[in-house]
PDB file of C-alpha atoms and ligand atoms in Angstrom:
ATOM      1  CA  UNK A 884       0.000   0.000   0.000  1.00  0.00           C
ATOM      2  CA  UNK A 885       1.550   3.453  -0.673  1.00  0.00           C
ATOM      3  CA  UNK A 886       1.180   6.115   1.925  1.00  0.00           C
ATOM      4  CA  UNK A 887       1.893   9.757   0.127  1.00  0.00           C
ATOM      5  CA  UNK A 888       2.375  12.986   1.958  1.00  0.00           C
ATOM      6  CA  UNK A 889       3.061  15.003  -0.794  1.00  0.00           C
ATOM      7  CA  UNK A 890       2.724  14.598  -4.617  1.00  0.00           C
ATOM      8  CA  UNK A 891       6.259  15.803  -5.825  1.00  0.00           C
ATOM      9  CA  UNK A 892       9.243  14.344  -4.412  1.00  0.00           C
ATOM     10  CA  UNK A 893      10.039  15.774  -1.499  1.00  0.00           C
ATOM     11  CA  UNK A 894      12.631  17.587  -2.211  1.00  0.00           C
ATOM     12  CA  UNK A 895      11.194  19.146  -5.595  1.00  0.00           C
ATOM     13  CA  UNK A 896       7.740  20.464  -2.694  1.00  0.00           C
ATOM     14  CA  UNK A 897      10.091  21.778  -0.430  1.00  0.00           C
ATOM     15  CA  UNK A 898      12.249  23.615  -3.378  1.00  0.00           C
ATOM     16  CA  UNK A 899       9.640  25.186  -5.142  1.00  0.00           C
ATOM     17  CA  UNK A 900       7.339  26.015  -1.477  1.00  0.00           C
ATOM     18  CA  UNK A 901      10.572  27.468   0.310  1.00  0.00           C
ATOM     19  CA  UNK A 902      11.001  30.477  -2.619  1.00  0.00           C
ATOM     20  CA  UNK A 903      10.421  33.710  -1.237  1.00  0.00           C
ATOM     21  CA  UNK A 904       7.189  35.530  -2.975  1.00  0.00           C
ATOM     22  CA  UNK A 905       5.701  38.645  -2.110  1.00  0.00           C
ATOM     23  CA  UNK A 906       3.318  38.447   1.114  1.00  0.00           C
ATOM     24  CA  UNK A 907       1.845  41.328   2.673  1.00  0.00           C
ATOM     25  CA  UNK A 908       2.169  41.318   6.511  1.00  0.00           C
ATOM     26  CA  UNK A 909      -1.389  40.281   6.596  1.00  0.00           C
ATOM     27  CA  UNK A 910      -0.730  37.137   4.905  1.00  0.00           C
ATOM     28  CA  UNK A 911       2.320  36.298   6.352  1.00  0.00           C
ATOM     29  CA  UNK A 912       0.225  36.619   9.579  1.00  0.00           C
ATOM     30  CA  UNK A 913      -2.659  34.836   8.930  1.00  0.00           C
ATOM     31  CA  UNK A 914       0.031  31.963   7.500  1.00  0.00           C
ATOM     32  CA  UNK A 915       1.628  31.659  10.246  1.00  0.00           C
ATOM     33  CA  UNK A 916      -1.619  31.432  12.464  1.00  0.00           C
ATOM     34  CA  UNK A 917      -2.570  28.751   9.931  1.00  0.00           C
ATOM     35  CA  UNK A 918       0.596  26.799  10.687  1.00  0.00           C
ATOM     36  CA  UNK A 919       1.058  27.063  14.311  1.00  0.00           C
ATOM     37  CA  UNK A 920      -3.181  26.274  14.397  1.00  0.00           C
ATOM     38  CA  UNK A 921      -2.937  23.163  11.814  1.00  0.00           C
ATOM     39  CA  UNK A 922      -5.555  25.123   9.629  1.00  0.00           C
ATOM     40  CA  UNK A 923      -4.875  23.633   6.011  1.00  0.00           C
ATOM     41  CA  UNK A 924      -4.692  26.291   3.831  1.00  0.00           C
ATOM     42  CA  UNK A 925      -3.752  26.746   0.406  1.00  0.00           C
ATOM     43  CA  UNK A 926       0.282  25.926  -0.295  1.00  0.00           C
ATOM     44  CA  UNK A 927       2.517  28.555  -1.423  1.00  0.00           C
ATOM     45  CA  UNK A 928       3.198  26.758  -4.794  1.00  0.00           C
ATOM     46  CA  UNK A 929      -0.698  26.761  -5.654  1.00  0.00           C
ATOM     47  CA  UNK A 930      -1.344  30.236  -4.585  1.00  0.00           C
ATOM     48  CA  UNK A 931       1.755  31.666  -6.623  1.00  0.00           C
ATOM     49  CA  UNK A 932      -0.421  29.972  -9.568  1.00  0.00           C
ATOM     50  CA  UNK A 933      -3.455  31.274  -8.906  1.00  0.00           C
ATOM     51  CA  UNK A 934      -2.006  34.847  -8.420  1.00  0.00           C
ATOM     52  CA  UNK A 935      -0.491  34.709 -12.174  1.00  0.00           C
ATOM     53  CA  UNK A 936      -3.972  33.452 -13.212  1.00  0.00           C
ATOM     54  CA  UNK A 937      -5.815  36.157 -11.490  1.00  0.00           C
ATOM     55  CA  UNK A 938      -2.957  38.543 -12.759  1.00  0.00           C
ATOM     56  CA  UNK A 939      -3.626  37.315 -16.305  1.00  0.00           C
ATOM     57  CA  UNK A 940      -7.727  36.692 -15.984  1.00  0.00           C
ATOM     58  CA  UNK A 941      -8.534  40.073 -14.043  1.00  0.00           C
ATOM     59  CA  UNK A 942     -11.806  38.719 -12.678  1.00  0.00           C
ATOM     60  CA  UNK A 943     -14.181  41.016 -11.081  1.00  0.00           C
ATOM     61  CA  UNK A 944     -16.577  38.464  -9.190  1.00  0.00           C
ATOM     62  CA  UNK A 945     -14.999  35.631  -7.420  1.00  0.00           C
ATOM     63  CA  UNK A 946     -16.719  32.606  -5.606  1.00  0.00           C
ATOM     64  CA  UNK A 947     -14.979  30.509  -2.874  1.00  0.00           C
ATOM     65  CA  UNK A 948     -15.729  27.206  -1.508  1.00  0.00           C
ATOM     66  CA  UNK A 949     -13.684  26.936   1.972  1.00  0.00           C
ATOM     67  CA  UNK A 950     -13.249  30.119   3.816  1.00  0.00           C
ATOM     68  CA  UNK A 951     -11.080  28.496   6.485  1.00  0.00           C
ATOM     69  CA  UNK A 952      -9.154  31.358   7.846  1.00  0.00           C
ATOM     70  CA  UNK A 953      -9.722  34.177   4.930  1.00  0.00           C
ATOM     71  CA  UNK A 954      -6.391  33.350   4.257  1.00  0.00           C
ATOM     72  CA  UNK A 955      -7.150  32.427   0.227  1.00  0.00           C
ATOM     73  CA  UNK A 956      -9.442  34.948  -0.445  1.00  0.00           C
ATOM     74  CA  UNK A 957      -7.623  37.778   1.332  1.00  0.00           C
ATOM     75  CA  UNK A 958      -4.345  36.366  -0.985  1.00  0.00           C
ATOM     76  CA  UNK A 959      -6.538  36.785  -4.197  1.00  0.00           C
ATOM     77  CA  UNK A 960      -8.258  39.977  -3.005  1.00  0.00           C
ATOM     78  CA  UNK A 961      -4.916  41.468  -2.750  1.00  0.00           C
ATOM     79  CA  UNK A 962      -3.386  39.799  -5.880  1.00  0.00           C
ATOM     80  CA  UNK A 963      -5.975  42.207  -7.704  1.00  0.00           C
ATOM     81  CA  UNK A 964      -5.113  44.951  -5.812  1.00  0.00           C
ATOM     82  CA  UNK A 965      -8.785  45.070  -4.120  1.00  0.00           C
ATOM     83  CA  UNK A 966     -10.705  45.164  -7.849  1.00  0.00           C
ATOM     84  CA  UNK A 967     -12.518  42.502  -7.230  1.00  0.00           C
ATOM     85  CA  UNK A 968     -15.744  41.205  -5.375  1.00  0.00           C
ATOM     86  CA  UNK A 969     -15.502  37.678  -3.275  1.00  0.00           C
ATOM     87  CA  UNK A 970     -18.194  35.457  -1.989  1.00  0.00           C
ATOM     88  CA  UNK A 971     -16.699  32.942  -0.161  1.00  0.00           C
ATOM     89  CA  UNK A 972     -18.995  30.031   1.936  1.00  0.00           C
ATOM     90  CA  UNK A 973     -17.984  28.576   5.184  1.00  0.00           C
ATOM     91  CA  UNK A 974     -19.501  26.091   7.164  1.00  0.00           C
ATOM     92  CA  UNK A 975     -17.388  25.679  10.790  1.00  0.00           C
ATOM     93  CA  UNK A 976     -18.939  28.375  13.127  1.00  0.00           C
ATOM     94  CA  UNK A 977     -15.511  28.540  14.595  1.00  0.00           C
ATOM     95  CA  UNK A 978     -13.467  28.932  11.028  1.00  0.00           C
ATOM     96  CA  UNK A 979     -16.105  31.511   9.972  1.00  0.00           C
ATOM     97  CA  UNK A 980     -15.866  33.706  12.959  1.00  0.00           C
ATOM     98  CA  UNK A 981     -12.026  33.926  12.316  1.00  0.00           C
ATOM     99  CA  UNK A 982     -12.450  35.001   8.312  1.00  0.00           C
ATOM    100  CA  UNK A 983     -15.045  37.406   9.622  1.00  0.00           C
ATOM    101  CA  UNK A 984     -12.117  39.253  11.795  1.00  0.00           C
ATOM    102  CA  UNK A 985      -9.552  38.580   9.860  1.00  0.00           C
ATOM    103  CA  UNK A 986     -11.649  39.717   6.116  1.00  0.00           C
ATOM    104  CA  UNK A 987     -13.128  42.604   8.591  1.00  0.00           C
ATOM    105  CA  UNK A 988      -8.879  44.101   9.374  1.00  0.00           C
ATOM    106  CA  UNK A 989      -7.941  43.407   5.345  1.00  0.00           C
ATOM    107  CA  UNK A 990     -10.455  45.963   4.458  1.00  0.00           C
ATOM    108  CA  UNK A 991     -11.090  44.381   0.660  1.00  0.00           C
ATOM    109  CA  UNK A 992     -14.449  43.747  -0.766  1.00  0.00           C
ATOM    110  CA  UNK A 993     -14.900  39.916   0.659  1.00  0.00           C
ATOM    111  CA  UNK A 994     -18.333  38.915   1.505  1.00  0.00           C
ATOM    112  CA  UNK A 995     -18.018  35.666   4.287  1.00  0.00           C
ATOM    113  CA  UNK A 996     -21.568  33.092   4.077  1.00  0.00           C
ATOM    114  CA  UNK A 997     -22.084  31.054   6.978  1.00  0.00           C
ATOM    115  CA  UNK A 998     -22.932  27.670   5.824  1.00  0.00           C
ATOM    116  CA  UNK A 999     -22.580  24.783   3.498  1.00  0.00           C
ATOM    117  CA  UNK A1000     -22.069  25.262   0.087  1.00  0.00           C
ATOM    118  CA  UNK A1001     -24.424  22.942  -1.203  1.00  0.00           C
ATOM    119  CA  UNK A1002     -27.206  24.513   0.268  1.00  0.00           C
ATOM    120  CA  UNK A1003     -25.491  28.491  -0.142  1.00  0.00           C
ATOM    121  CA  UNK A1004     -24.482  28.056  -3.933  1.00  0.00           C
ATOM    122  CA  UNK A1005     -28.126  27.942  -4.606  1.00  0.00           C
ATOM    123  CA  UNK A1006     -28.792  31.185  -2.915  1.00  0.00           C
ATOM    124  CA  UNK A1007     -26.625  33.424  -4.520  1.00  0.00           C
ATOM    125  CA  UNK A1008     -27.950  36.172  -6.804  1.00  0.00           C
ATOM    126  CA  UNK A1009     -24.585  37.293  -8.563  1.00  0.00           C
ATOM    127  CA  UNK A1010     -22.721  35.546 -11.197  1.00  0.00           C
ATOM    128  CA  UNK A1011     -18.657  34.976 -11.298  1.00  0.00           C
ATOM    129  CA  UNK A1012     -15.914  35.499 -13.486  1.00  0.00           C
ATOM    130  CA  UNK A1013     -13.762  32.730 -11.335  1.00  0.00           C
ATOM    131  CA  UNK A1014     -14.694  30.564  -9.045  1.00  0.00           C
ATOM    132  CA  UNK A1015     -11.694  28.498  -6.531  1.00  0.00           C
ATOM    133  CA  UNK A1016     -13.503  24.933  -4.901  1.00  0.00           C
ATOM    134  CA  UNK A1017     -11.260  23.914  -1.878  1.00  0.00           C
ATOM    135  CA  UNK A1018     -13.923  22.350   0.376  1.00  0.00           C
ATOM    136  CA  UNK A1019     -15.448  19.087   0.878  1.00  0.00           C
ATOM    137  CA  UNK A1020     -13.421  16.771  -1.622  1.00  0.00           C
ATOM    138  CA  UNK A1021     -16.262  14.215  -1.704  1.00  0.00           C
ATOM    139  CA  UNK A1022     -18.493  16.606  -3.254  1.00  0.00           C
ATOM    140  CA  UNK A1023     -16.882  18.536  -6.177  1.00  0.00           C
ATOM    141  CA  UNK A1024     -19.251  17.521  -8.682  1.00  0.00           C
ATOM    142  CA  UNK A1025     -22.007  18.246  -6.684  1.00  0.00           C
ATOM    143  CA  UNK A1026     -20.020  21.949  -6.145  1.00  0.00           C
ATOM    144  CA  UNK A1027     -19.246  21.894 -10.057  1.00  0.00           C
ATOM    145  CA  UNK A1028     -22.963  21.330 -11.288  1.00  0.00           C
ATOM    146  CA  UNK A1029     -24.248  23.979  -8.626  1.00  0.00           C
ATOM    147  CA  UNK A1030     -22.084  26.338  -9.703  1.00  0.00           C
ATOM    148  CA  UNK A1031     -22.462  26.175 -13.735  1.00  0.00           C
ATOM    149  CA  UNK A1032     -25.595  28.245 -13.703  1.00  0.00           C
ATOM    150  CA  UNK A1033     -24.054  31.031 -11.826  1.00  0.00           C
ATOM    151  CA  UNK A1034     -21.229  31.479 -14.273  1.00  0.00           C
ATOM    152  CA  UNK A1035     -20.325  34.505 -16.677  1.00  0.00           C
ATOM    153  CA  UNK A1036     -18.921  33.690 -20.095  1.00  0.00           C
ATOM    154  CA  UNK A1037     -15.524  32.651 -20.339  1.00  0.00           C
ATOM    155  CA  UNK A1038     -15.256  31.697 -16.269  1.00  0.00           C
ATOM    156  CA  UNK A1039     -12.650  29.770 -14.720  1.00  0.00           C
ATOM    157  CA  UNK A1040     -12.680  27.333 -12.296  1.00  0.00           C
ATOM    158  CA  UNK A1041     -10.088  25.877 -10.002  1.00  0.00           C
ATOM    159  CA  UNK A1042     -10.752  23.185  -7.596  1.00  0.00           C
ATOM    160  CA  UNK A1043      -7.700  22.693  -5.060  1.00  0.00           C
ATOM    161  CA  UNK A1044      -7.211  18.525  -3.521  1.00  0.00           C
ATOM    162  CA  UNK A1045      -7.742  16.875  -7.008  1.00  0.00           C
ATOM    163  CA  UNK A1046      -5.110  14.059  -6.430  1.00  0.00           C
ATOM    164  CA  UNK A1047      -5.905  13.585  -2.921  1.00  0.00           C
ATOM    165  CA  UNK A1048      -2.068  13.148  -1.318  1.00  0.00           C
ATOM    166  CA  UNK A1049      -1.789  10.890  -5.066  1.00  0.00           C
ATOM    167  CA  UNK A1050      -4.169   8.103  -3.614  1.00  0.00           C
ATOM    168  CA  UNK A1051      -6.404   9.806  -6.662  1.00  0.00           C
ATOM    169  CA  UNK A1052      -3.951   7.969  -8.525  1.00  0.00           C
ATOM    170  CA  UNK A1053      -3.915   4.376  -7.852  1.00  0.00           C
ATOM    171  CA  UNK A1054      -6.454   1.678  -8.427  1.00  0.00           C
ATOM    172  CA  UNK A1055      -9.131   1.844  -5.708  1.00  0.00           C
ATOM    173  CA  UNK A1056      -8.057  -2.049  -4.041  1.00  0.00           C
ATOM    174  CA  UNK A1057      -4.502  -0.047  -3.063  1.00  0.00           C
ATOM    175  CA  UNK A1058      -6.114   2.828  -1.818  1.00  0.00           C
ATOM    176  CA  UNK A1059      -6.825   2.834   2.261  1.00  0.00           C
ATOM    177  CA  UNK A1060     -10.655   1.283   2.723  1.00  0.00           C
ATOM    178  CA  UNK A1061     -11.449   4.778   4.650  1.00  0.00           C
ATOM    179  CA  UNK A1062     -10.276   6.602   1.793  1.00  0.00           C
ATOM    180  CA  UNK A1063     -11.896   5.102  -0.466  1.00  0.00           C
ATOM    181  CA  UNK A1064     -15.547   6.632  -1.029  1.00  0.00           C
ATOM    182  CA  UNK A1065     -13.540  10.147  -1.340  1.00  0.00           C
ATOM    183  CA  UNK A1066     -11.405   8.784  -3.763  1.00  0.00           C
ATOM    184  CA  UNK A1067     -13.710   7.326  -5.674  1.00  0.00           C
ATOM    185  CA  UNK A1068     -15.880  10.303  -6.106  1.00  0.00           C
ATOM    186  CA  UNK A1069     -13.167  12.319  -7.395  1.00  0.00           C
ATOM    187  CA  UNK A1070     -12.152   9.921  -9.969  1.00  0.00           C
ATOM    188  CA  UNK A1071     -15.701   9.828 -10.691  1.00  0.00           C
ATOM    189  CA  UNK A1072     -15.381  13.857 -10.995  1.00  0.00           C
ATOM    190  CA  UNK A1073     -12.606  14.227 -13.074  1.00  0.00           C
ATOM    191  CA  UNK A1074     -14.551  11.757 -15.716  1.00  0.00           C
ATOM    192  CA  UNK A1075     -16.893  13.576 -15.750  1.00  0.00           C
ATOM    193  CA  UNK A1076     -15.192  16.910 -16.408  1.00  0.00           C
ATOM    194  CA  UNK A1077     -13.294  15.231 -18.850  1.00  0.00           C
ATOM    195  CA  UNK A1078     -16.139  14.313 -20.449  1.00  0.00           C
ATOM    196  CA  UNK A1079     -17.529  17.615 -21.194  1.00  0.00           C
ATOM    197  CA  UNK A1080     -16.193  19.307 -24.543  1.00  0.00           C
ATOM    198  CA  UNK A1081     -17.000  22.471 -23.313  1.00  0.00           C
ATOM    199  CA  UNK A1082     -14.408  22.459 -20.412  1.00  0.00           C
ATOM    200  CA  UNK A1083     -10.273  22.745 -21.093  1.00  0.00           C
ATOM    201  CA  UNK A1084      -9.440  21.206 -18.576  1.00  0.00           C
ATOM    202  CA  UNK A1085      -5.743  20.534 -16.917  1.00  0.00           C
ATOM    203  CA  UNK A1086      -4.307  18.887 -13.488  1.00  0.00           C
ATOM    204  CA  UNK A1087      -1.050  20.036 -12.177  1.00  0.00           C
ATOM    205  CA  UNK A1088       0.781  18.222 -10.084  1.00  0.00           C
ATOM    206  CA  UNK A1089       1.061  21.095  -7.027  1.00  0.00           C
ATOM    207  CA  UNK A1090      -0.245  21.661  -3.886  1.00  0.00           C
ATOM    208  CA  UNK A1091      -2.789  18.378  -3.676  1.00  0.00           C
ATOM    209  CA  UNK A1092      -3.252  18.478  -7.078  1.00  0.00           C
ATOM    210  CA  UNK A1093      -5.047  21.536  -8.932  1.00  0.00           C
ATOM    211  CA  UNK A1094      -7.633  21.379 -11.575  1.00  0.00           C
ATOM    212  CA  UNK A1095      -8.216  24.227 -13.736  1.00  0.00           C
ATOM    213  CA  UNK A1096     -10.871  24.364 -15.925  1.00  0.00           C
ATOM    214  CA  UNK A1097     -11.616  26.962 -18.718  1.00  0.00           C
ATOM    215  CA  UNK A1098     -15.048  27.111 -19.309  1.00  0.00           C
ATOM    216  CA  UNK A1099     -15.883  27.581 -22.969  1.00  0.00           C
ATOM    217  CA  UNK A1100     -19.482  28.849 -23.589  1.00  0.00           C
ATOM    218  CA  UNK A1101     -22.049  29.069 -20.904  1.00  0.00           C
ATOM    219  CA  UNK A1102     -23.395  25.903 -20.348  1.00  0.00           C
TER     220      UNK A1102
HETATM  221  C1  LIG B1293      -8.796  23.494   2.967  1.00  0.00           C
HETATM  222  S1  LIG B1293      -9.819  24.476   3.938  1.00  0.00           S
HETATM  223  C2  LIG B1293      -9.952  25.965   3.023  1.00  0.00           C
HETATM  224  C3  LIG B1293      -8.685  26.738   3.019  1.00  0.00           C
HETATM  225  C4  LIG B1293      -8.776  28.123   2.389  1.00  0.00           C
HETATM  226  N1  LIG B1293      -9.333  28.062   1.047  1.00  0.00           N
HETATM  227  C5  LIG B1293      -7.406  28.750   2.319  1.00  0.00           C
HETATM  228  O1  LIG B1293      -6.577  28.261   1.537  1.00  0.00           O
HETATM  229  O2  LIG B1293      -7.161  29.705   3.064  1.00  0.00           O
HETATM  230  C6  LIG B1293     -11.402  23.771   3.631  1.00  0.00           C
HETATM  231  C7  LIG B1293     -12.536  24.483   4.359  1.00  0.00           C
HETATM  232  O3  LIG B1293     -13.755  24.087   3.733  1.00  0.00           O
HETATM  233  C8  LIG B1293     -14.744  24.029   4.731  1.00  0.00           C
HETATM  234  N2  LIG B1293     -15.820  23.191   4.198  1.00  0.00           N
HETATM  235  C9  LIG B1293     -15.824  21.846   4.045  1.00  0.00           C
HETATM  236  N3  LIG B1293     -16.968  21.442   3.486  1.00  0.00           N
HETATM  237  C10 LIG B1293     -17.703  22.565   3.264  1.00  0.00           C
HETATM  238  C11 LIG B1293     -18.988  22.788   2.714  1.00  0.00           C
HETATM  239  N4  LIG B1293     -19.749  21.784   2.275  1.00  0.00           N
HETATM  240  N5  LIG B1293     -19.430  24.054   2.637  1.00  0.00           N
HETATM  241  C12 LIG B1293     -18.668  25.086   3.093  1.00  0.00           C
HETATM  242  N6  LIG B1293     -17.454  24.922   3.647  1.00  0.00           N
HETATM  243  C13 LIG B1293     -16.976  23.685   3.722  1.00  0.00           C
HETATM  244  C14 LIG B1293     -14.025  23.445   5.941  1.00  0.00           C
HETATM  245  O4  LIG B1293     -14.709  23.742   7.137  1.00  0.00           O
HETATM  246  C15 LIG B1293     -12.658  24.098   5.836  1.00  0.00           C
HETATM  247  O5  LIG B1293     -12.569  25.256   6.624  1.00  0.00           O
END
């Protein structure tokens, strides 16, 4: 059975998370709360990537899935220099009450929703330009589907833990049995995406594996 902590080589995580990249005090804070509190937040190596797509993409709406700490969504907030709008859905009472203060001393246009996102997706009355999924692993297509309808044209969509520590990657009988359902789905959700010739789709092998998907017409 293989037990994987990271998806890289060791030494090629530790190389590429140790470089230096611009943090504001802020974020430097809240990382360091995030490490000393064993909050998972996003790695350094996925959010340098999402800051050169944000850079590139210019989104004004953004939707989160998994608040946590504010921590992601204060990092993209700032990336754009505060142009942006972001809706981002929390369900821990104690995680939420932390973004609040935390997305409350940042000062950028973040808007924190208490609860899951399977019942909070439906609710929402704005459409997004990019959306970043980094809750619940078991239920990204139920996330994906949800969130189609509340797309603009040309969206994005990233969804952070694709490859699960790499257990995404082997054949379900060498995966852990408690693993398994979450593996499963996933492998059922990146068919699926896959599947669909209106979504470019690629995984990259960082953080716990990223999916971005370019989202061709509405649909
Ligand atoms: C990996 S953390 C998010 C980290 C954050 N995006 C960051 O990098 O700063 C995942 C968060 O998703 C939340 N979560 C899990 N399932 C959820 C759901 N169905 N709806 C809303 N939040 C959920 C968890 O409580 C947890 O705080």
């Amino acid at each position: 059975m293989y037990i994987l902590d990271t998806i890289n080589p060791r030494i090629v995580d530790d190389f590429i998370n140790n470089l230096s990249c611009n943090k504001s005090n802020l974020i430097q804070d809240l990382h360091q709360y995030a490490i000393e509190n064993k909050v998972p937040i996003i790695k350094d190596d996925v959010s340098s990537f999402i800051r050169n797509i944000l850079l590139t993409k210019k989104p004004k709406r953004i939707l989160e899935l998994g608040t946590a700490i504010g921590y992601s969504a204060i990092l993209m907030a700032e990336t754009l220099s505060g142009n942006c709008t972001i809706d981002t859905i929390e369900k821990n009472n104690d995680m939420y009450d932390i973004a609040v203060k935390n997305i409350k001393t940042s000062g950028y246009k973040i808007n924190p929703i208490h609860g899951d996102a399977l019942v909070e997706i439906k609710k929402l009355e704005n459409t997004y330009d990019f959306v970043f999924i980094d809750a619940a692993k078991g239920h990204y297509k139920e996330f994906f589907d949800l969130i189609i309808p509340k797309l603009n044209n040309e969206a994005i969509i990233i969804g952070d833990n694709i490859l699960h520590k790499g257990l995404v990657c082997l054949p379900l009988n060498e995966v852990p049995r408690r693993q398994r359902t979450i593996v499963r789905n996933m492998k059922a959700f990146i068919d699926y995406i896959y599947a669909n010739d209106n979504i470019r789709t690629s995984i990259l092998p960082i953080g716990d594996g990223l999916m971005v998907n370019n989202i061709l017409n509405t649909l």
